[in-house]
Tab-separated table of C-alpha atoms and ligand atoms in Angstrom:
chain	number	residue	atom	x	y	z
Q	1127	MET	CA	105.468	47.845	45.062
Q	1128	THR	CA	107.338	44.720	43.942
Q	1129	ALA	CA	108.991	46.583	41.076
Q	1130	HIS	CA	111.985	47.801	43.077
Q	1131	LEU	CA	112.438	44.515	44.946
Q	1132	SER	CA	114.577	42.260	42.870
Q	1133	ALA	CA	114.331	38.502	42.827
Q	1134	CYS	CA	116.645	36.766	45.249
Q	1135	ASP	CA	117.367	33.452	46.898
Q	1136	ILE	CA	116.882	33.441	50.644
Q	1137	ILE	CA	118.749	30.594	52.268
Q	1138	PHE	CA	117.943	29.714	55.872
Q	1139	PHE	CA	120.449	27.663	57.826
Q	1140	GLY	CA	118.744	26.001	60.775
Q	1141	ALA	CA	115.473	25.951	58.849
Q	1142	LEU	CA	113.724	23.517	61.171
Q	1143	GLY	CA	114.799	25.395	64.280
Q	1144	ASP	CA	112.500	27.416	66.485
Q	1145	LEU	CA	113.503	30.839	65.133
Q	1146	THR	CA	112.975	29.981	61.459
Q	1147	GLN	CA	109.732	28.148	62.059
Q	1148	ARG	CA	108.221	30.490	64.644
Q	1149	LYS	CA	109.424	33.860	63.364
Q	1150	LEU	CA	111.209	33.907	60.010
Q	1151	LEU	CA	108.929	31.856	57.766
Q	1152	PRO	CA	105.759	33.440	59.245
Q	1153	ALA	CA	107.353	36.869	58.647
Q	1154	LEU	CA	108.075	35.993	55.016
Q	1155	TYR	CA	104.514	34.749	54.649
Q	1156	GLN	CA	103.346	38.216	55.720
Q	1157	LEU	CA	105.612	39.788	53.093
Q	1158	GLU	CA	104.079	37.428	50.539
Q	1159	ARG	CA	100.622	38.583	51.652
Q	1160	ALA	CA	101.673	42.194	51.277
Q	1161	LYS	CA	103.007	41.388	47.784
Q	1162	LEU	CA	106.495	42.428	48.802
Q	1163	ILE	CA	108.294	39.366	47.498
Q	1164	HIS	CA	109.336	39.167	43.868
Q	1165	LYS	CA	107.661	36.369	41.947
Q	1166	ASP	CA	111.024	34.701	41.220
Q	1167	THR	CA	112.318	34.765	44.773
Q	1168	ARG	CA	113.075	31.323	46.169
Q	1169	ILE	CA	113.336	30.218	49.774
Q	1170	LEU	CA	115.932	27.523	50.334
Q	1171	CYS	CA	115.588	25.867	53.707
Q	1172	VAL	CA	118.729	24.133	54.844
Q	1173	ALA	CA	118.780	21.783	57.818
Q	1174	ARG	CA	120.418	18.553	58.917
Q	1175	ASN	CA	118.618	15.301	58.089
Q	1176	THR	CA	115.625	16.647	56.275
Q	1177	ASP	CA	113.847	16.355	52.967
Q	1178	GLN	CA	111.175	18.269	51.093
Q	1179	ASP	CA	108.198	16.341	52.468
Q	1180	LYS	CA	109.319	16.458	56.071
Q	1181	GLY	CA	110.337	20.113	55.881
Q	1182	ILE	CA	107.191	21.317	54.122
Q	1183	GLY	CA	105.027	19.294	56.505
Q	1184	GLN	CA	106.580	21.000	59.506
Q	1185	THR	CA	106.452	24.427	57.839
Q	1186	ARG	CA	102.735	24.087	57.117
Q	1187	GLN	CA	102.118	23.246	60.764
Q	1188	SER	CA	104.187	26.193	61.948
Q	1189	LEU	CA	102.462	28.638	59.625
Q	1190	THR	CA	99.072	27.447	60.819
Q	1191	LYS	CA	100.219	27.848	64.407
Q	1192	TYR	CA	102.038	31.184	64.203
Q	1193	VAL	CA	100.090	33.131	61.576
Q	1194	ASN	CA	96.833	34.560	62.812
Q	1195	GLU	CA	93.944	32.622	61.268
Q	1196	SER	CA	92.322	35.775	59.938
Q	1197	LEU	CA	95.468	36.528	57.911
Q	1198	MET	CA	95.753	33.068	56.412
Q	1199	SER	CA	94.578	32.476	52.861
Q	1200	THR	CA	94.904	29.155	51.072
Q	1201	GLU	CA	95.842	30.847	47.823
Q	1202	ILE	CA	98.638	32.905	49.373
Q	1203	LEU	CA	99.819	29.964	51.462
Q	1204	GLU	CA	100.127	27.691	48.429
Q	1205	ALA	CA	101.976	30.377	46.423
Q	1206	PHE	CA	104.335	30.812	49.379
Q	1207	ILE	CA	104.928	27.070	49.838
Q	1208	GLU	CA	105.747	26.814	46.122
Q	1209	ARG	CA	108.841	28.943	46.732
Q	1210	ILE	CA	110.233	26.712	49.478
Q	1211	HIS	CA	112.830	24.013	48.828
Q	1212	PHE	CA	114.190	21.951	51.699
Q	1213	LEU	CA	117.759	20.674	51.448
Q	1214	SER	CA	119.624	18.401	53.801
Q	1215	VAL	CA	123.087	19.747	54.654
Q	1216	ASN	CA	125.472	18.834	57.464
Q	1217	PHE	CA	126.839	22.258	58.227
Q	1218	ASP	CA	130.361	21.107	58.966
Q	1219	GLU	CA	130.651	18.684	56.007
Q	1220	LEU	CA	131.827	20.409	52.867
Q	1221	ASP	CA	130.534	17.757	50.447
Q	1222	SER	CA	127.026	17.984	51.770
Q	1223	TYR	CA	126.779	21.566	50.392
Q	1224	GLN	CA	126.762	20.151	46.838
Q	1225	PRO	CA	122.948	20.101	46.398
Q	1226	LEU	CA	122.806	23.703	47.616
Q	1227	LYS	CA	125.484	24.669	45.141
Q	1228	GLU	CA	123.521	23.032	42.313
Q	1229	ILE	CA	120.286	24.770	43.112
Q	1230	LEU	CA	122.075	28.130	43.463
Q	1231	ASP	CA	123.887	27.646	40.153
Q	1232	ALA	CA	120.555	27.637	38.375
Q	1233	SER	CA	120.396	31.384	38.898
Q	1234	SER	CA	123.962	32.471	39.386
Q	1235	ASN	CA	123.540	36.257	39.311
Q	1236	LYS	CA	120.597	36.502	41.633
Q	1237	GLU	CA	121.052	38.194	44.963
Q	1238	ARG	CA	121.596	35.685	47.750
Q	1239	VAL	CA	120.623	36.209	51.354
Q	1240	PHE	CA	122.212	33.628	53.651
Q	1241	TYR	CA	120.456	33.697	57.002
Q	1242	TYR	CA	122.312	31.909	59.795
Q	1243	ALA	CA	119.643	30.901	62.300
Q	1244	THR	CA	122.091	28.585	64.040
Q	1245	SER	CA	124.469	28.797	66.947
Q	1246	ALA	CA	127.132	31.479	66.372
Q	1247	SER	CA	129.802	28.815	66.816
Q	1248	LEU	CA	128.826	27.585	63.316
Q	1249	TYR	CA	128.934	30.954	61.526
Q	1250	GLY	CA	132.604	30.636	60.591
Q	1251	THR	CA	132.308	27.023	59.415
Q	1252	ILE	CA	129.218	27.679	57.316
Q	1253	SER	CA	130.827	30.752	55.708
Q	1254	ALA	CA	134.011	28.837	54.910
Q	1255	ASN	CA	132.098	25.901	53.415
Q	1256	LEU	CA	129.857	28.151	51.330
Q	1257	ASN	CA	132.945	29.849	50.002
Q	1258	GLU	CA	134.813	26.620	49.337
Q	1259	GLN	CA	131.869	25.085	47.512
Q	1260	GLY	CA	131.489	28.211	45.332
Q	1261	CYS	CA	128.067	29.135	46.745
Q	1262	LEU	CA	128.913	32.832	47.207
Q	1263	ASN	CA	128.567	35.411	44.465
Q	1264	ALA	CA	129.160	39.166	44.418
Q	1265	GLN	CA	125.509	39.729	45.335
Q	1266	SER	CA	125.634	37.646	48.513
Q	1267	ARG	CA	124.546	38.964	51.905
Q	1268	VAL	CA	124.683	37.241	55.236
Q	1269	VAL	CA	122.360	37.716	58.199
Q	1270	LEU	CA	123.751	36.903	61.642
Q	1271	GLU	CA	121.466	36.262	64.577
Q	1272	LYS	CA	122.343	37.260	68.100
Q	1273	PRO	CA	124.059	36.332	70.336
Q	1274	ILE	CA	127.243	36.927	68.359
Q	1275	GLY	CA	129.626	35.510	70.935
Q	1276	PHE	CA	129.486	35.626	74.717
Q	1277	SER	CA	132.176	38.265	75.249
Q	1278	LEU	CA	134.253	40.788	73.321
Q	1279	GLU	CA	136.817	38.112	72.558
Q	1280	THR	CA	134.380	35.492	71.258
Q	1281	SER	CA	132.360	38.030	69.295
Q	1282	HIS	CA	135.591	39.296	67.749
Q	1283	GLN	CA	136.404	35.724	66.762
Q	1284	VAL	CA	133.007	35.121	65.126
Q	1285	ASN	CA	133.067	38.472	63.331
Q	1286	SER	CA	136.577	37.848	62.039
Q	1287	GLU	CA	135.741	34.369	60.766
Q	1288	VAL	CA	132.688	35.611	58.891
Q	1289	GLY	CA	134.637	38.697	57.790
Q	1290	LYS	CA	137.067	36.493	55.812
Q	1291	TYR	CA	134.305	35.741	53.312
Q	1292	PHE	CA	131.910	38.700	53.576
Q	1293	ASP	CA	132.674	42.373	53.461
Q	1294	GLU	CA	131.097	44.523	56.232
Q	1295	SER	CA	128.703	45.944	53.613
Q	1296	GLN	CA	127.382	42.403	53.068
Q	1297	ILE	CA	126.847	41.589	56.763
Q	1298	TYR	CA	123.473	42.179	58.474
Q	1299	ARG	CA	123.666	41.654	62.239
Q	1300	ILE	CA	120.223	41.305	63.727
Q	1301	ASP	CA	118.975	43.039	66.823
Q	1302	HIS	CA	115.273	42.437	66.382
Q	1303	TYR	CA	114.436	45.467	68.556
Q	1304	LEU	CA	115.625	47.673	65.689
Q	1305	GLY	CA	112.899	46.156	63.520
Q	1306	LYS	CA	110.098	47.179	65.869
Q	1307	GLU	CA	108.027	50.029	64.429
Q	1308	THR	CA	108.059	51.993	67.661
Q	1309	VAL	CA	111.824	51.700	68.005
Q	1310	GLN	CA	112.269	53.112	64.506
Q	1311	ASN	CA	109.823	55.803	65.468
Q	1312	LEU	CA	112.345	57.093	68.008
Q	1313	ILE	CA	114.314	58.507	65.101
Q	1314	ALA	CA	111.253	60.285	63.712
Q	1315	LEU	CA	110.164	61.550	67.093
Q	1316	ARG	CA	113.555	62.950	68.003
Q	1317	PHE	CA	114.738	64.333	64.720
Q	1318	ALA	CA	111.519	65.429	63.031
Q	1319	ASN	CA	110.176	67.434	65.989
Q	1320	ASN	CA	111.946	70.620	66.886
Q	1321	LEU	CA	110.177	70.590	70.241
Q	1322	PHE	CA	112.262	67.606	71.284
Q	1323	GLY	CA	115.321	68.496	69.241
Q	1324	THR	CA	116.060	71.630	71.250
Q	1325	GLN	CA	115.198	70.168	74.649
Q	1326	TRP	CA	117.042	66.885	74.326
Q	1327	ASN	CA	120.012	67.434	76.610
Q	1328	GLN	CA	121.229	67.940	80.180
Q	1329	ASN	CA	119.829	71.473	80.323
Q	1330	HIS	CA	116.293	70.148	80.151
Q	1331	ILE	CA	116.295	66.445	80.966
Q	1332	SER	CA	116.922	65.185	84.487
Q	1333	HIS	CA	117.007	61.431	83.882
Q	1334	VAL	CA	115.805	58.668	81.593
Q	1335	GLU	CA	114.364	55.223	82.375
Q	1336	ILE	CA	114.580	52.406	79.853
Q	1337	THR	CA	112.653	49.300	80.868
Q	1338	VAL	CA	112.213	46.042	79.003
Q	1339	ALA	CA	110.162	43.832	81.294
Q	1340	GLU	CA	108.866	40.417	80.337
Q	1341	LYS	CA	106.312	38.206	82.016
Q	1342	VAL	CA	107.705	35.050	80.475
Q	1343	GLY	CA	110.433	33.038	82.155
Q	1344	ILE	CA	113.129	31.295	80.176
Q	1345	GLU	CA	110.665	29.252	78.112
Q	1346	GLY	CA	112.523	25.953	78.102
Q	1347	ARG	CA	115.791	27.618	77.040
Q	1348	TRP	CA	117.697	26.794	80.225
Q	1349	GLY	CA	120.762	25.485	78.355
Q	1350	TYR	CA	121.275	28.756	76.492
Q	1351	PHE	CA	119.993	31.165	79.084
Q	1352	ASP	CA	121.951	29.885	82.027
Q	1353	LYS	CA	125.204	30.466	80.143
Q	1354	ALA	CA	124.091	33.894	78.980
Q	1355	GLY	CA	122.088	35.574	81.735
Q	1356	GLN	CA	120.048	38.739	81.367
Q	1357	LEU	CA	122.988	41.096	80.835
Q	1358	ARG	CA	124.228	39.237	77.768
Q	1359	ASP	CA	120.755	38.240	76.561
Q	1360	MET	CA	119.073	41.648	76.763
Q	1361	VAL	CA	121.367	44.495	77.864
Q	1362	GLN	CA	124.352	43.950	75.573
Q	1363	ASN	CA	122.060	44.242	72.581
Q	1364	HIS	CA	118.450	45.455	72.970
Q	1365	LEU	CA	118.815	47.862	75.897
Q	1366	LEU	CA	122.062	49.390	74.681
Q	1367	GLN	CA	120.549	49.833	71.216
Q	1368	LEU	CA	117.570	51.638	72.754
Q	1369	LEU	CA	119.954	53.748	74.803
Q	1370	CYS	CA	121.843	54.652	71.623
Q	1371	LEU	CA	118.680	55.754	69.840
Q	1372	VAL	CA	117.631	57.904	72.786
Q	1373	ALA	CA	121.046	59.421	73.404
Q	1374	MET	CA	122.683	59.790	70.001
Q	1375	ASP	CA	123.313	63.106	68.292
Q	1376	PRO	CA	121.414	63.809	65.066
Q	1377	PRO	CA	123.058	61.866	62.230
Q	1378	ALA	CA	124.158	63.765	59.125
Q	1379	ASP	CA	121.488	61.900	57.148
Q	1380	LEU	CA	119.519	58.686	57.309
Q	1381	SER	CA	122.181	56.500	55.726
Q	1382	ALA	CA	123.189	53.366	57.588
Q	1383	ASP	CA	126.691	54.580	58.338
Q	1384	SER	CA	125.656	58.046	59.498
Q	1385	ILE	CA	123.237	56.518	62.003
Q	1386	ARG	CA	125.686	53.865	63.096
Q	1387	ASP	CA	128.522	56.383	63.500
Q	1388	GLU	CA	126.382	58.305	65.987
Q	1389	LYS	CA	125.398	55.157	67.859
Q	1390	VAL	CA	129.027	54.163	68.199
Q	1391	LYS	CA	129.801	57.558	69.763
Q	1392	VAL	CA	127.213	56.837	72.460
Q	1393	LEU	CA	128.623	53.371	73.135
Q	1394	LYS	CA	132.121	54.798	73.398
Q	1395	SER	CA	130.886	57.382	75.882
Q	1396	LEU	CA	129.416	54.790	78.292
Q	1397	ARG	CA	131.199	55.382	81.593
Q	1398	PRO	CA	132.699	52.184	82.966
Q	1399	ILE	CA	131.196	51.328	86.344
Q	1400	LYS	CA	133.889	51.358	89.029
Q	1401	SER	CA	134.130	48.526	91.554
Q	1402	GLU	CA	133.156	50.842	94.423
Q	1403	GLU	CA	130.004	51.855	92.480
Q	1404	MET	CA	128.833	48.300	91.824
Q	1405	GLY	CA	126.862	48.089	95.093
Q	1406	HIS	CA	124.617	51.050	94.369
Q	1407	HIS	CA	124.693	51.372	90.565
Q	1408	VAL	CA	124.005	47.777	89.551
Q	1409	VAL	CA	121.434	45.249	90.755
Q	1410	ARG	CA	121.372	41.594	89.732
Q	1411	GLY	CA	118.342	39.487	90.498
Q	1412	GLN	CA	117.015	35.978	90.019
Q	1413	TYR	CA	113.311	35.117	90.173
Q	1414	THR	CA	111.879	32.796	92.738
Q	1415	SER	CA	108.444	31.258	92.431
Q	1416	GLY	CA	105.495	33.619	92.422
Q	1417	TYR	CA	102.316	34.485	90.573
Q	1418	ILE	CA	101.877	35.528	86.960
Q	1419	ASN	CA	98.271	36.125	85.808
Q	1420	ASP	CA	97.123	34.583	89.108
Q	1421	GLN	CA	98.902	31.335	88.296
Q	1422	ARG	CA	101.721	30.017	90.414
Q	1423	VAL	CA	104.951	29.752	88.387
Q	1424	PRO	CA	108.225	28.070	89.389
Q	1425	GLY	CA	111.345	29.966	90.364
Q	1426	TYR	CA	114.370	30.035	88.064
Q	1427	LEU	CA	116.084	27.265	90.019
Q	1428	GLU	CA	112.989	25.089	89.749
Q	1429	GLU	CA	112.660	25.396	85.972
Q	1430	GLU	CA	113.010	22.225	83.924
Q	1431	GLY	CA	116.629	21.157	83.563
Q	1432	ALA	CA	117.823	23.690	86.142
Q	1433	ASN	CA	121.134	23.520	87.911
Q	1434	THR	CA	119.909	24.334	91.383
Q	1435	SER	CA	123.049	26.195	92.368
Q	1436	SER	CA	123.016	28.529	89.350
Q	1437	GLN	CA	123.907	32.153	90.053
Q	1438	THR	CA	122.782	33.388	86.644
Q	1439	GLU	CA	120.850	36.644	86.731
Q	1440	THR	CA	117.348	36.915	85.253
Q	1441	PHE	CA	117.057	40.607	86.156
Q	1442	VAL	CA	119.413	43.553	85.907
Q	1443	SER	CA	119.049	47.220	86.614
Q	1444	ILE	CA	121.918	49.615	86.043
Q	1445	ARG	CA	122.503	53.307	86.581
Q	1446	VAL	CA	124.384	54.371	83.500
Q	1447	GLU	CA	126.196	57.630	82.818
Q	1448	LEU	CA	127.456	58.920	79.514
Q	1449	GLY	CA	130.582	61.001	79.175
Q	1450	SER	CA	129.325	63.645	76.760
Q	1451	TRP	CA	128.288	67.306	76.916
Q	1452	ARG	CA	124.718	66.438	75.966
Q	1453	TRP	CA	124.256	63.980	78.832
Q	1454	ALA	CA	126.606	65.241	81.546
Q	1455	GLY	CA	124.981	64.513	84.911
Q	1456	VAL	CA	121.924	62.767	83.422
Q	1457	PRO	CA	121.589	59.169	84.622
Q	1458	PHE	CA	120.001	56.555	82.384
Q	1459	TYR	CA	118.408	53.826	84.464
Q	1460	LEU	CA	118.264	50.583	82.493
Q	1461	ARG	CA	116.133	47.724	83.749
Q	1462	THR	CA	115.199	44.367	82.289
Q	1463	GLY	CA	113.964	41.092	83.718
Q	1464	LYS	CA	112.116	37.876	83.166
Q	1465	ARG	CA	108.967	36.985	85.105
Q	1466	MET	CA	108.159	40.559	85.948
Q	1467	ALA	CA	104.842	42.118	86.875
Q	1468	GLU	CA	104.028	43.213	83.325
Q	1469	LYS	CA	105.181	42.789	79.771
Q	1470	SER	CA	106.203	46.308	79.034
Q	1471	SER	CA	108.967	47.959	77.071
Q	1472	GLN	CA	109.071	51.666	77.536
Q	1473	ILE	CA	111.271	54.704	77.720
Q	1474	VAL	CA	110.427	57.470	80.153
Q	1475	VAL	CA	112.189	60.793	79.662
Q	1476	HIS	CA	111.892	63.018	82.734
Q	1477	PHE	CA	112.264	66.728	82.124
Q	1478	LYS	CA	113.674	69.168	84.667
Q	1479	GLN	CA	111.500	71.655	86.491
Q	1480	GLN	CA	111.052	75.197	85.247
Q	1481	PRO	CA	113.926	77.209	86.705
Q	1482	HIS	CA	111.617	80.125	87.566
Q	1483	TYR	CA	108.697	78.783	89.593
Q	1484	ILE	CA	105.725	81.059	90.236
Q	1485	PHE	CA	103.172	78.626	91.633
Q	1486	ASP	CA	102.400	77.595	95.163
Q	1487	PRO	CA	105.646	75.975	96.425
Q	1488	GLU	CA	103.557	73.111	97.855
Q	1489	GLN	CA	102.824	72.041	94.293
Q	1490	ARG	CA	106.451	71.833	93.351
Q	1491	GLN	CA	106.512	68.161	94.142
Q	1492	LEU	CA	104.017	67.554	91.346
Q	1493	ALA	CA	105.698	65.548	88.688
Q	1494	ASN	CA	107.684	67.357	86.051
Q	1495	ASN	CA	107.004	66.918	82.348
Q	1496	LYS	CA	107.554	63.381	81.183
Q	1497	LEU	CA	107.646	61.866	77.751
Q	1498	ILE	CA	106.632	58.221	77.782
Q	1499	ILE	CA	107.439	56.206	74.730
Q	1500	LYS	CA	105.610	52.908	74.871
Q	1501	LEU	CA	107.414	50.421	72.665
Q	1502	GLN	CA	105.197	47.417	73.409
Q	1503	PRO	CA	102.446	46.525	73.995
Q	1504	ASP	CA	99.908	49.357	73.319
Q	1505	GLU	CA	102.436	51.215	71.201
Q	1506	GLY	CA	102.193	54.949	71.564
Q	1507	ILE	CA	103.476	58.156	73.086
Q	1508	ALA	CA	102.267	60.194	76.047
Q	1509	LEU	CA	103.511	63.598	77.082
Q	1510	HIS	CA	102.685	64.362	80.699
Q	1511	ILE	CA	102.107	68.051	81.220
Q	1512	LEU	CA	100.758	70.220	84.019
Q	1513	THR	CA	97.553	72.166	83.510
Q	1514	LYS	CA	95.322	74.288	85.701
Q	1515	ASP	CA	92.759	72.139	87.457
Q	1516	GLN	CA	89.266	72.936	86.184
Q	1517	GLY	CA	86.702	74.641	88.408
Q	1518	LEU	CA	86.063	78.000	90.036
Q	1519	GLU	CA	87.080	76.758	93.454
Q	1520	LYS	CA	90.435	75.392	92.254
Q	1521	GLY	CA	92.233	78.723	91.822
Q	1522	MET	CA	95.660	78.185	90.232
Q	1523	GLN	CA	95.873	74.620	91.365
Q	1524	LEU	CA	97.932	72.461	89.037
Q	1525	ARG	CA	97.199	68.947	87.934
Q	1526	LYS	CA	99.002	66.382	85.807
Q	1527	ALA	CA	97.429	65.342	82.524
Q	1528	PRO	CA	98.733	63.245	79.636
Q	1529	LEU	CA	98.595	64.158	75.953
Q	1530	GLN	CA	98.180	60.687	74.497
Q	1531	LEU	CA	98.898	59.242	71.090
Q	1532	SER	CA	97.993	55.617	70.645
Q	1533	PHE	CA	99.317	54.439	67.281
Q	1534	SER	CA	96.600	51.858	66.779
Q	1535	GLN	CA	93.808	54.343	67.419
Q	1536	ALA	CA	95.351	57.329	65.691
Q	1537	PHE	CA	96.369	55.525	62.528
Q	1538	GLY	CA	93.673	52.852	62.476
Q	1539	ILE	CA	96.262	50.078	62.552
Q	1540	ASP	CA	94.858	46.712	63.467
Q	1541	ARG	CA	98.156	44.884	63.336
Q	1542	VAL	CA	101.706	45.986	64.129
Q	1543	PRO	CA	104.082	44.146	61.777
Q	1544	ASP	CA	106.497	41.810	63.505
Q	1545	ALA	CA	110.073	43.114	63.709
Q	1546	TYR	CA	111.303	40.271	61.498
Q	1547	GLU	CA	109.015	41.335	58.641
Q	1548	ARG	CA	110.682	44.740	58.537
Q	1549	LEU	CA	114.171	43.302	58.970
Q	1550	LEU	CA	113.785	40.666	56.245
Q	1551	LEU	CA	112.409	43.300	53.913
Q	1552	GLU	CA	115.392	45.571	54.551
Q	1553	VAL	CA	117.872	42.746	53.916
Q	1554	ILE	CA	116.124	41.919	50.661
Q	1555	LYS	CA	116.368	45.606	49.704
Q	1556	GLY	CA	120.008	45.724	50.777
Q	1557	GLN	CA	119.448	48.470	53.394
Q	1558	GLN	CA	121.685	48.182	56.428
Q	1559	TYR	CA	120.468	50.978	58.687
Q	1560	LEU	CA	118.451	48.667	60.947
Q	1561	PHE	CA	121.387	46.319	61.448
Q	1562	VAL	CA	124.277	46.506	63.839
Q	1563	ARG	CA	127.791	47.265	62.621
Q	1564	ARG	CA	130.751	45.315	63.942
Q	1565	ASP	CA	132.176	48.199	65.970
Q	1566	GLU	CA	128.812	48.749	67.700
Q	1567	ILE	CA	128.695	45.133	68.862
Q	1568	GLU	CA	132.284	45.249	70.001
Q	1569	HIS	CA	131.967	48.490	71.998
Q	1570	ALA	CA	128.825	47.126	73.644
Q	1571	TRP	CA	130.668	43.951	74.587
Q	1572	LYS	CA	133.620	45.898	75.961
Q	1573	TRP	CA	131.356	47.718	78.412
Q	1574	CYS	CA	129.393	44.581	79.359
Q	1575	ASP	CA	132.558	42.514	79.781
Q	1576	ALA	CA	133.807	45.011	82.353
Q	1577	LEU	CA	130.577	44.548	84.320
Q	1578	LEU	CA	130.705	40.786	84.001
Q	1579	ASN	CA	134.293	40.797	85.272
Q	1580	GLN	CA	133.301	42.796	88.313
Q	1581	TRP	CA	130.500	40.336	89.052
Q	1582	GLN	CA	132.887	37.474	88.706
Q	1583	LYS	CA	135.318	39.073	91.161
Q	1584	GLN	CA	132.554	39.798	93.666
Q	1585	ASN	CA	131.152	36.303	93.316
Q	1586	SER	CA	127.981	37.190	95.189
Q	1587	PRO	CA	124.665	35.522	94.353
Q	1588	PRO	CA	121.925	37.444	92.567
Q	1589	LEU	CA	119.209	38.918	94.784
Q	1590	PRO	CA	115.960	36.944	94.814
Q	1591	TYR	CA	112.716	38.523	93.613
Q	1592	PRO	CA	109.327	36.844	93.387
Q	1593	ALA	CA	107.958	36.154	89.918
Q	1594	GLY	CA	105.317	38.767	89.160
Q	1595	SER	CA	107.181	41.641	90.832
Q	1596	TRP	CA	109.341	44.505	89.524
Q	1597	GLY	CA	112.608	42.893	90.614
Q	1598	PRO	CA	114.581	42.978	93.864
Q	1599	ALA	CA	113.876	45.836	96.287
Q	1600	ASN	CA	117.426	47.104	95.706
Q	1601	SER	CA	116.373	48.098	92.233
Q	1602	ASP	CA	114.178	50.777	93.824
Q	1603	LEU	CA	117.162	51.961	95.828
Q	1604	LEU	CA	119.065	52.572	92.618
Q	1605	LEU	CA	116.738	55.519	92.022
Q	1606	ALA	CA	115.970	56.284	95.658
Q	1607	ASN	CA	119.671	57.075	96.183
Q	1608	ASP	CA	119.161	59.899	93.680
Q	1609	GLY	CA	115.846	60.945	95.285
Q	1610	ARG	CA	113.763	59.338	92.522
Q	1611	VAL	CA	111.340	56.481	91.954
Q	1612	TRP	CA	110.599	54.275	88.969
Q	1613	TYR	CA	107.783	55.554	86.809
Q	1614	GLU	CA	105.290	52.847	87.819
Q	1615	ASN	CA	105.672	53.827	91.479
Q	1616	GLN	CA	104.900	57.506	90.931
L	55	BG6	C1	115.434	37.906	72.728
L	55	BG6	C2	115.922	37.284	74.000
L	55	BG6	O1	116.485	38.529	72.053
L	55	BG6	O2	114.434	38.881	73.031
L	55	BG6	C3	114.764	36.659	74.770
L	55	BG6	O3	116.872	36.273	73.697
L	55	BG6	C4	113.670	37.680	74.988
L	55	BG6	O4	115.217	36.158	76.022
L	55	BG6	C5	113.285	38.356	73.667
L	55	BG6	O5	112.551	36.997	75.541
L	55	BG6	C6	112.319	39.500	73.898
L	55	BG6	O6	111.857	39.973	72.667
L	55	BG6	P1	110.431	40.671	72.531
L	55	BG6	O7	110.375	41.076	71.095
L	55	BG6	O8	109.407	39.646	72.906
L	55	BG6	O9	110.436	41.834	73.483
C-alpha cells in the first residue's frame, strides 16, 4: 500500500494548537497504524516558543488522550514519534524560519505539505516568509483551514495573498465534512445507482432537509464564535457543501475539477433571499439555558467570557431555492445549531406522491417515500417505502416501513475513520477532489454575505431557544408555511 505514497515532509504551523494536537497528529498516527505513511516521511511541527522536549511531551499526552486506547501500540507510537521534529518559529519574523529552511534543505526534492493550522490572518505572512526564506519547492502544497476570511472581501484577500506563492493546483482548502466517509458516499449513492439517478429532480422530489445539529455549545471558543456565528461557522462551508453534493449534476468524471465545476454551478444557482422573504425564509436563534443529557447547561450569554448583549446566532434555518431546471420549485431546508436536542447530521430527501393514486384516499396522508442519509452518528441509509400491512383483516391497508442499511452492521466496520485521516491522506497523494476550490468558497461567501447584510439592516435579536430543543418555534413555521414538518416531527 505504501508503494504509491511517496515520502514527504509535512509541516504543521500552529503545531501546539488545539486542531493539530486534537485532530491532525492523532489522524496521522492512524495513518501510521494503517501503514499509509512512507518510511521517510517527516513531520515538522512549527510553533512559537517551543522545543523538541516540550513539543514531544505535549504530543505524547495528546495522543494518549485522543487516540482510543485499544488502537494504541507502543511500537507504532514510538515509530511515529521518531518522525516528529519540533521547531520554534515566530510566524511573522523572517529570520526565525532559518532552522526550518535548514531541515527542509536536507531533502530538497521531497514533496512538502505545509499545513496552516493557524488563524487565516497569518496565511499570507507565513506564505511570504516561506517563499522569502527559500522554503518552497516545486513539489510544495499548502493546506488552509477554515474559516478562510469572514466575508467575500476578506476571503478574497486571504486567497490572493496565498495565491501569490502557490498555484491553485497546490492549494488544499479544508472543509472537514468532505472527508467524512458518509459525505463521500453521497457521490456513490447518487451516481452509481440508476434508481436515484433518474428520480433526482423536481419531477420526483418535493423537498429536501439538510440538518447538522450539535449537542455541544461553543466549547470555550467564545472569542472566535461570537465574531463568526452559526451562518459563517457552519452554513457557509459544511451545509453549502452538503447542498452541493445533493444538488449537483453528474460530473463528467471523478476528477477534482469536474466535481468542483458542478458544485460551483449549484452555488451560482442559489437564489438570493429578498428582504421581504427574510421573515419567513430565514430563522436565527440563540440558545438559552436548558437541559442536555439531563444536565442543566448555561445559555449562550452565560457562557464563560460572554458579552451579555451579544446578538450572535447559534442556530440558523433557511429555506433555500435553486434556480435550475433540476430543482425548480423544490425547497431545500437547511438547519444547523448548537445545543440542540441531538447530535445528528442527516439529509432527508422527500419524494412526491404517485400521480395516479388507486388506494383509499384516507391513506393519502401517509408519508411519501423518503430517503434518509444519516451522516453521523450511526452512519447509514434508510429508504422509507409503503407496503401492504400484513394480515387477513388488513385488506389493502398501507403502512410505512424502512429499508435500512447501517454501514457498521452491513460492512462489519468497528471504526469510522476520522475525516482528517482521509483528508491528510489525499493531500499526501496530491488528490484535490475533497478540497474546496477558490471559486466555490467565493460564491458561497457571496450568498452568505447577502444574508448577513440583511440581518445587519434588520438589526433584530436572534430568537431564543432552550438548550436541548430543535431551535426556535419559528423554525417549524418555515416548513409549516409550505404545509410540511421537519422529519423528526413526522
Ligand atoms: C467546525 C465548526 O467546522 O465543525 C464547529 O467550527 C463545529 O463549530 C464542528 O462544532 C462540527 O464538526 P463535526 O465533525 O463534529 O460535525
